[in-house]
Amino acid sequence: MSELESIESEALGAVQAAADLAALDAVRVAELGKKGRISAFMKTLGKMTPEERQVAGPLLNALKTRVADAVAARKTVLEDAALDAQLATEYEDLTLPPPPEPVGALHPVMQVFEEMAAIFGTMGFAVAEGPDIEDDWHNFTALNFPEGHPARETHDTFFMNNPEGGAPKVLRTHTSPVQIRTMMEQKPPIRIIAPGRVYRNDWDATHTPMFHQVEGLVIEKGIHMGHLKGCLIDFVKAFFEVDTVEARFRPHFFPFTEPSAEMDVKYTKKGDSIQIGQGDSWMEILGSGMVHPNVLRNCGIDPDEYQGFAFGMGVDRLAMLKYGMPDLRPYFEADPEWTRHYGFAPWLTPTVSGGLS
Ligand code: DAH
C-alpha cells in the first residue's frame, strides 16, 4: 500500500470514528488544517520536478477532496444526531390526558333546552331569561289577564307570603312573563326564546308542581300567522329530526294572543314508542298566537306599527316524546341510575349541523 493510500484509509477511518463534532473537527485540522498531514504533502508539490508534479498533483488533490467530502458527510450525520438528541430532551407532551370516566350525565330536560336553543338560534332567536319569582303584573296583568278573570285560576298559582301587605308575589305559572320583561327592555325587532322552570299546584302521573317551558316571541313589522306557522313547523321537523310533519293550527283561547291556536301534529304509535310527523292521530304540542295588541300597548309598543307572534311549549313532555320516556315523575327524583340511563354527555353540545341528539 502506498503512503498516500495508507494516509487516506487512516484519515477516513478517523472521520468515521469521530463521535461528535469536536472530535470530527480535530480530525479535519489534523489532516486538512494549515499544519495538517495532507496539507504538508501538498506543500511538497512545490519542490517536485514538473514531471513528478504532474503525477502527484492530481493524486493529492483527489485525496484531499475525498477526505474533505468524508468530513462534510460525517458532519451532517453528527449534526442531525445532535439535533435529534436535543429534540428528544426538549420534547414537551402537549396532548391532553385521557378524559376521566364520566360520573354524571346531562338531564334530558337540559339536553332538550340546548337542542331548542340550537334550532331557534339558526333562525336568529336569542335566549332570554326572567325570574322564577314573579309579580302579579308580569305574570298576569301585563299579559292581558283581567283582574278576577277565571283564566288566572286555571293556572293553580303558588302565592308567596307577603309580610308587607299588597299584591303577593307568585312562582311564575308560565314563561310568558319573559315576553313582557323582554319587550320592556328591548326595542323591536325582537326574536327570543325563554327556557325556564314554571310552577303550578298540580301533582299526578302527568303533572308535577315544577316543570319546564320554552317561550318564544317575535316582534317585527309586518309579522303575520304565516310566519308563526312556518317557524313552528320548521322547528318541529328539526327537533324530531324528521323530513315531514303534518300539522294543524286549531283555534284556541289565550288572553295574551289574538288569534290564538294550539298546534297539533300527526303521530304514529309503534309498540311503546311514538313517531311524530305522520300517522293517523293528532297530538297537541304547543300553544301559540299573534301577540294581543293590549300586550304590546302594556309594554309601550305601538300595535299599529309592530306585530308579533308568540308560542309556549312544555319541555318535559316534548323530551318524553323524543326520547321515549314513559313517566314524568322520575324526572324530578334525582335518581343517578335514571339520569345515567336517559342522560346525555355534558360536553356534546347539540348543533343543527353537527347533530342534535
Ligand atoms: N303560557 C301558556 C301556558 O302556559 C302557553 C302559551 C300559549 C304561551 C300561547 C304563548 C302563547 O306564548 O302564545 O299555558
Coordinates of C-alpha atoms and ligand atoms in Angstrom, one line a residue:
M1 CA 0.0 0.0 0.0
S2 CA 1.5 3.4 -1.0
E3 CA 1.9 6.0 1.6
L4 CA -0.9 8.1 0.2
E5 CA -3.3 5.1 0.4
S6 CA -2.5 4.4 4.0
I7 CA -2.9 8.1 4.9
E8 CA -6.3 8.0 3.1
S9 CA -7.5 4.9 4.9
E10 CA -6.3 6.3 8.2
A11 CA -7.9 9.7 7.6
L12 CA -11.3 8.2 6.5
G13 CA -11.2 5.8 9.4
A14 CA -10.7 8.7 11.9
V15 CA -13.5 10.6 10.2
Q16 CA -15.9 7.7 10.7
A17 CA -14.7 7.1 14.2
A18 CA -15.3 10.8 15.3
A19 CA -18.1 10.5 17.8
D20 CA -19.0 14.2 18.0
L21 CA -18.5 17.4 16.2
A22 CA -15.4 18.4 18.3
A23 CA -13.7 15.1 17.5
L24 CA -14.5 15.5 13.8
D25 CA -13.0 18.9 13.8
A26 CA -9.9 17.7 15.4
V27 CA -9.6 15.1 12.6
R28 CA -10.2 17.8 10.0
V29 CA -7.4 20.1 11.5
A30 CA -5.0 17.1 11.8
E31 CA -5.4 16.2 8.1
L32 CA -6.5 19.3 6.2
G33 CA -5.7 22.2 8.5
K34 CA -2.8 24.5 7.8
K35 CA -0.3 22.3 9.6
G36 CA -2.2 19.1 8.8
R37 CA -0.8 15.9 7.3
I38 CA -2.4 16.2 3.9
S39 CA -1.6 19.9 3.7
A40 CA 2.0 19.1 4.4
F41 CA 2.0 16.7 1.5
M42 CA 0.5 19.4 -0.7
K43 CA 3.4 21.7 0.2
T44 CA 5.9 19.1 -1.1
L45 CA 4.5 19.6 -4.6
G46 CA 6.4 22.9 -4.9
K47 CA 9.7 21.1 -4.6
M48 CA 8.9 18.4 -7.2
T49 CA 10.0 18.4 -10.8
P50 CA 7.3 19.3 -13.2
E51 CA 7.0 15.6 -14.3
E52 CA 6.7 14.4 -10.7
R53 CA 4.2 17.1 -10.0
Q54 CA 2.1 16.1 -13.0
V55 CA 1.7 12.6 -11.5
A56 CA 1.5 13.5 -7.8
G57 CA -0.7 16.7 -8.1
P58 CA -4.0 15.0 -9.2
L59 CA -3.5 12.1 -6.8
L60 CA -3.0 14.5 -3.8
N61 CA -5.9 16.8 -4.9
A62 CA -8.2 13.8 -5.3
L63 CA -7.1 12.5 -1.9
K64 CA -7.8 15.9 -0.3
T65 CA -11.2 16.1 -1.9
R66 CA -12.2 12.6 -0.8
V67 CA -11.2 13.3 2.8
A68 CA -12.9 16.8 2.8
D69 CA -16.1 15.2 1.4
A70 CA -16.0 12.5 4.1
V71 CA -15.6 15.2 6.8
A72 CA -18.6 17.1 5.3
A73 CA -20.8 13.9 5.2
R74 CA -19.9 12.9 8.7
K75 CA -20.6 16.5 9.9
T76 CA -24.1 16.3 8.5
V77 CA -24.7 12.9 10.2
L78 CA -23.3 14.2 13.6
E79 CA -25.4 17.4 13.3
D80 CA -28.6 15.5 12.6
A81 CA -27.9 13.2 15.5
A82 CA -27.2 16.2 17.8
L83 CA -30.5 17.9 16.8
D84 CA -32.4 14.6 17.3
A85 CA -30.9 14.3 20.8
Q86 CA -31.7 17.9 21.6
L87 CA -35.3 17.5 20.3
A88 CA -35.7 14.3 22.4
T89 CA -34.6 16.1 25.6
E90 CA -36.6 19.3 25.0
Y91 CA -39.8 17.4 23.9
E92 CA -43.0 18.7 25.6
D93 CA -46.1 16.4 25.5
L94 CA -48.9 18.7 24.6
T95 CA -51.6 16.1 24.2
L96 CA -54.4 16.1 26.7
P97 CA -54.5 13.3 29.2
P98 CA -57.4 10.8 28.5
P99 CA -60.7 12.3 29.8
P100 CA -61.9 11.0 33.2
E101 CA -64.6 8.4 33.2
P102 CA -67.9 10.3 33.1
V103 CA -69.6 10.2 36.5
G104 CA -72.7 12.4 35.8
A105 CA -74.9 12.9 32.8
L106 CA -76.9 15.9 31.5
H107 CA -80.6 15.7 32.4
P108 CA -82.8 15.1 29.3
V109 CA -84.6 18.4 30.0
M110 CA -81.3 20.3 29.9
Q111 CA -80.4 18.5 26.7
V112 CA -83.7 19.5 25.1
F113 CA -83.2 23.1 26.2
E114 CA -79.8 23.0 24.4
E115 CA -81.4 21.5 21.3
M116 CA -84.1 24.1 21.2
A117 CA -81.6 26.9 21.7
A118 CA -79.6 25.4 18.8
I119 CA -82.6 25.2 16.5
F120 CA -84.0 28.6 17.2
G121 CA -80.5 30.0 17.2
T122 CA -80.2 29.2 13.5
M123 CA -83.4 31.2 12.9
G124 CA -81.9 34.2 14.6
F125 CA -83.5 33.8 18.1
A126 CA -81.6 34.9 21.2
V127 CA -82.1 33.3 24.6
A128 CA -83.8 35.5 27.3
E129 CA -84.4 34.8 31.0
G130 CA -86.6 36.0 33.7
P131 CA -87.0 35.4 37.5
D132 CA -88.8 32.3 38.9
I133 CA -90.5 34.5 41.5
E134 CA -92.6 37.0 39.6
D135 CA -95.0 39.7 40.4
D136 CA -98.7 39.6 39.5
W137 CA -98.3 42.3 36.9
H138 CA -95.7 40.5 34.8
N139 CA -97.2 37.0 35.2
F140 CA -100.9 38.0 34.6
T141 CA -101.9 41.7 34.2
A142 CA -99.5 42.8 31.5
L143 CA -100.3 39.6 29.6
N144 CA -103.9 40.8 29.4
F145 CA -105.4 38.6 32.1
P146 CA -108.1 40.9 33.5
E147 CA -108.4 41.2 37.4
G148 CA -110.5 38.4 38.7
H149 CA -110.6 36.7 35.3
P150 CA -111.2 32.9 35.6
A151 CA -108.1 32.2 33.4
R152 CA -105.9 33.2 36.4
E153 CA -107.5 30.4 38.4
T154 CA -106.8 27.7 35.7
H155 CA -103.1 28.3 36.5
D156 CA -103.3 26.9 40.1
T157 CA -100.9 29.6 41.2
F158 CA -98.5 29.3 44.1
F159 CA -98.5 32.6 46.0
M160 CA -95.6 33.8 48.1
N161 CA -96.1 35.2 51.6
N162 CA -96.1 39.0 51.5
P163 CA -95.5 40.2 55.1
E164 CA -95.7 43.9 53.9
G165 CA -99.2 43.5 52.5
G166 CA -100.0 44.4 48.9
A167 CA -100.2 42.0 46.0
P168 CA -98.2 38.8 46.8
K169 CA -95.5 37.6 44.5
V170 CA -96.1 34.3 42.7
L171 CA -94.0 31.5 41.5
R172 CA -94.4 32.1 37.7
T173 CA -97.0 29.9 36.3
H174 CA -95.6 30.1 32.7
T175 CA -92.6 31.6 30.9
S176 CA -94.8 34.2 29.2
P177 CA -93.8 36.9 31.7
V178 CA -90.4 36.8 30.0
Q179 CA -92.1 38.2 26.9
I180 CA -93.2 41.2 29.0
R181 CA -89.7 41.7 30.5
T182 CA -88.1 41.5 27.1
M183 CA -90.4 44.0 25.5
M184 CA -90.0 46.4 28.4
E185 CA -86.2 46.2 28.0
Q186 CA -85.6 46.0 24.2
K187 CA -86.9 47.9 21.2
P188 CA -88.2 45.8 18.3
P189 CA -87.2 43.9 16.2
I190 CA -87.3 41.2 18.9
R191 CA -86.7 37.5 18.4
I192 CA -86.2 35.5 21.6
I193 CA -86.9 32.2 23.2
A194 CA -87.1 31.9 27.0
P195 CA -86.5 28.5 28.5
G196 CA -87.2 28.1 32.2
R197 CA -88.9 26.5 35.2
V198 CA -92.5 27.1 35.9
Y199 CA -94.8 26.2 38.8
R200 CA -98.4 25.1 39.3
N201 CA -100.1 23.4 42.2
D202 CA -100.7 20.1 40.4
W203 CA -99.4 16.6 41.1
D204 CA -100.3 13.3 39.3
A205 CA -98.8 10.9 36.7
T206 CA -98.6 13.7 34.0
H207 CA -98.3 16.8 36.2
T208 CA -95.5 17.9 38.6
P209 CA -95.6 21.1 40.6
M210 CA -92.5 22.3 38.9
F211 CA -92.0 21.8 35.2
H212 CA -90.3 23.4 32.2
Q213 CA -91.4 25.6 29.3
V214 CA -89.8 27.3 26.4
E215 CA -91.5 30.5 25.4
G216 CA -91.0 32.2 22.0
L217 CA -91.6 35.8 20.9
V218 CA -91.1 37.6 17.6
I219 CA -91.9 41.3 17.3
E220 CA -91.2 42.9 13.9
K221 CA -93.0 45.0 11.3
G222 CA -95.4 43.0 9.0
I223 CA -95.4 39.8 11.0
H224 CA -98.4 37.5 10.4
M225 CA -99.8 34.0 11.0
G226 CA -97.8 32.6 8.1
H227 CA -94.5 33.5 9.9
L228 CA -95.8 31.7 13.0
K229 CA -96.8 28.6 11.1
G230 CA -93.6 28.4 9.1
C231 CA -91.3 28.9 12.1
L232 CA -93.1 26.3 14.2
I233 CA -93.3 23.7 11.5
D234 CA -89.6 24.1 10.8
F235 CA -88.9 23.8 14.5
V236 CA -90.9 20.6 14.9
K237 CA -89.1 19.0 11.9
A238 CA -85.7 19.9 13.3
F239 CA -86.5 18.9 16.8
F240 CA -87.9 15.5 16.0
E241 CA -85.3 15.0 13.2
V242 CA -87.9 14.2 10.6
D243 CA -88.4 15.4 7.0
T244 CA -92.2 15.7 7.0
V245 CA -94.5 17.0 9.7
E246 CA -98.2 17.2 9.1
A247 CA -99.5 19.9 11.4
R248 CA -102.7 21.8 12.0
F249 CA -103.3 25.0 13.9
R250 CA -106.5 24.6 15.9
P251 CA -108.3 27.8 17.2
H252 CA -107.9 28.2 21.0
F253 CA -108.0 31.0 23.7
F254 CA -105.1 32.6 25.5
P255 CA -105.6 36.1 26.9
F256 CA -102.3 37.3 25.5
T257 CA -102.7 36.3 21.9
E258 CA -105.4 37.0 19.3
P259 CA -106.0 34.9 17.3
S260 CA -104.7 32.0 19.3
A261 CA -104.0 28.5 18.2
E262 CA -102.8 25.2 19.5
M263 CA -100.5 23.3 17.2
D264 CA -101.3 19.6 16.7
V265 CA -99.0 17.2 14.8
K266 CA -99.8 13.8 13.3
Y267 CA -98.1 10.8 15.0
T268 CA -97.9 7.0 14.8
K269 CA -97.8 4.7 17.7
K270 CA -95.3 1.9 17.2
G271 CA -95.4 -0.5 20.1
D272 CA -94.4 1.6 23.1
S273 CA -92.8 4.3 21.1
I274 CA -94.4 7.3 19.3
Q275 CA -93.3 8.7 16.0
I276 CA -94.0 12.3 15.3
G277 CA -94.7 13.7 11.9
Q278 CA -97.1 11.4 10.1
G279 CA -99.8 8.9 11.1
D280 CA -103.5 8.8 11.9
S281 CA -103.8 10.6 15.2
W282 CA -103.3 14.2 16.2
M283 CA -101.3 15.3 19.3
E284 CA -101.3 18.8 20.7
I285 CA -97.7 20.0 21.3
L286 CA -97.8 23.8 21.9
G287 CA -99.8 27.0 22.3
S288 CA -99.3 30.0 20.1
G289 CA -100.8 33.1 18.6
M290 CA -100.5 36.6 17.4
V291 CA -99.4 38.9 20.3
H292 CA -102.5 40.7 21.5
P293 CA -102.5 44.5 20.8
N294 CA -103.2 45.1 24.6
V295 CA -100.0 43.2 25.5
L296 CA -97.9 45.3 23.0
R297 CA -99.5 48.5 24.4
N298 CA -98.8 47.4 28.0
C299 CA -95.1 47.2 27.0
G300 CA -95.1 50.6 25.2
I301 CA -95.1 49.1 21.7
D302 CA -97.5 50.6 19.1
P303 CA -99.6 47.7 17.7
D304 CA -100.3 49.7 14.5
E305 CA -96.6 49.7 13.8
Y306 CA -95.4 46.4 15.1
Q307 CA -97.0 42.9 15.1
G308 CA -95.7 39.7 16.5
F309 CA -96.3 36.1 17.3
A310 CA -95.6 34.1 20.5
F311 CA -95.6 30.5 21.4
G312 CA -95.1 28.4 24.5
M313 CA -94.4 24.7 25.0
G314 CA -94.0 22.2 27.8
V315 CA -90.4 20.9 27.5
D316 CA -90.8 17.8 29.8
R317 CA -93.4 16.2 27.6
L318 CA -91.5 17.0 24.4
A319 CA -88.4 15.4 25.9
M320 CA -90.5 12.3 26.9
L321 CA -91.9 12.1 23.4
K322 CA -88.5 12.5 21.7
Y323 CA -86.5 10.2 23.9
G324 CA -89.3 7.6 24.7
M325 CA -89.6 8.1 28.4
P326 CA -92.8 6.8 29.7
D327 CA -93.3 8.6 33.1
L328 CA -92.7 12.2 34.1
R329 CA -92.1 11.6 37.8
P330 CA -88.6 10.2 37.7
Y331 CA -87.6 13.5 36.1
F332 CA -87.5 15.0 39.5
E333 CA -86.5 12.1 41.7
A334 CA -82.7 12.8 41.2
D335 CA -82.0 9.0 40.8
P336 CA -78.5 8.8 39.3
E337 CA -79.3 5.4 37.7
W338 CA -82.2 7.0 35.8
T339 CA -80.0 10.0 34.8
R340 CA -77.2 7.7 33.6
H341 CA -79.7 5.7 31.6
Y342 CA -81.6 8.6 29.9
G343 CA -79.0 11.3 30.3
F344 CA -76.5 12.8 27.8
A345 CA -72.8 13.5 27.8
P346 CA -72.5 17.1 29.1
W347 CA -69.7 18.0 26.6
L348 CA -71.7 17.1 23.4
T349 CA -73.3 20.4 22.7
P350 CA -76.1 19.8 20.2
T351 CA -75.9 21.8 16.9
V352 CA -78.3 21.7 13.9
S353 CA -75.4 20.9 11.5
G354 CA -73.5 18.6 13.7
G355 CA -76.4 16.6 15.1
L356 CA -78.9 17.3 17.8
S357 CA -79.2 14.1 19.8
Ligands
DAH1 N1 -98.3 30.5 28.6 C1 -99.2 29.4 28.0 C2 -99.3 28.3 29.1 O1 -98.5 28.2 30.0 C3 -98.5 28.8 26.8 C4 -98.6 29.8 25.7 C5 -99.6 29.8 24.8 C6 -97.5 30.7 25.5 C7 -99.7 30.6 23.7 C8 -97.6 31.6 24.4 C9 -98.7 31.5 23.5 O2 -96.6 32.5 24.2 O3 -98.7 32.4 22.5 O4 -100.3 27.6 29.0

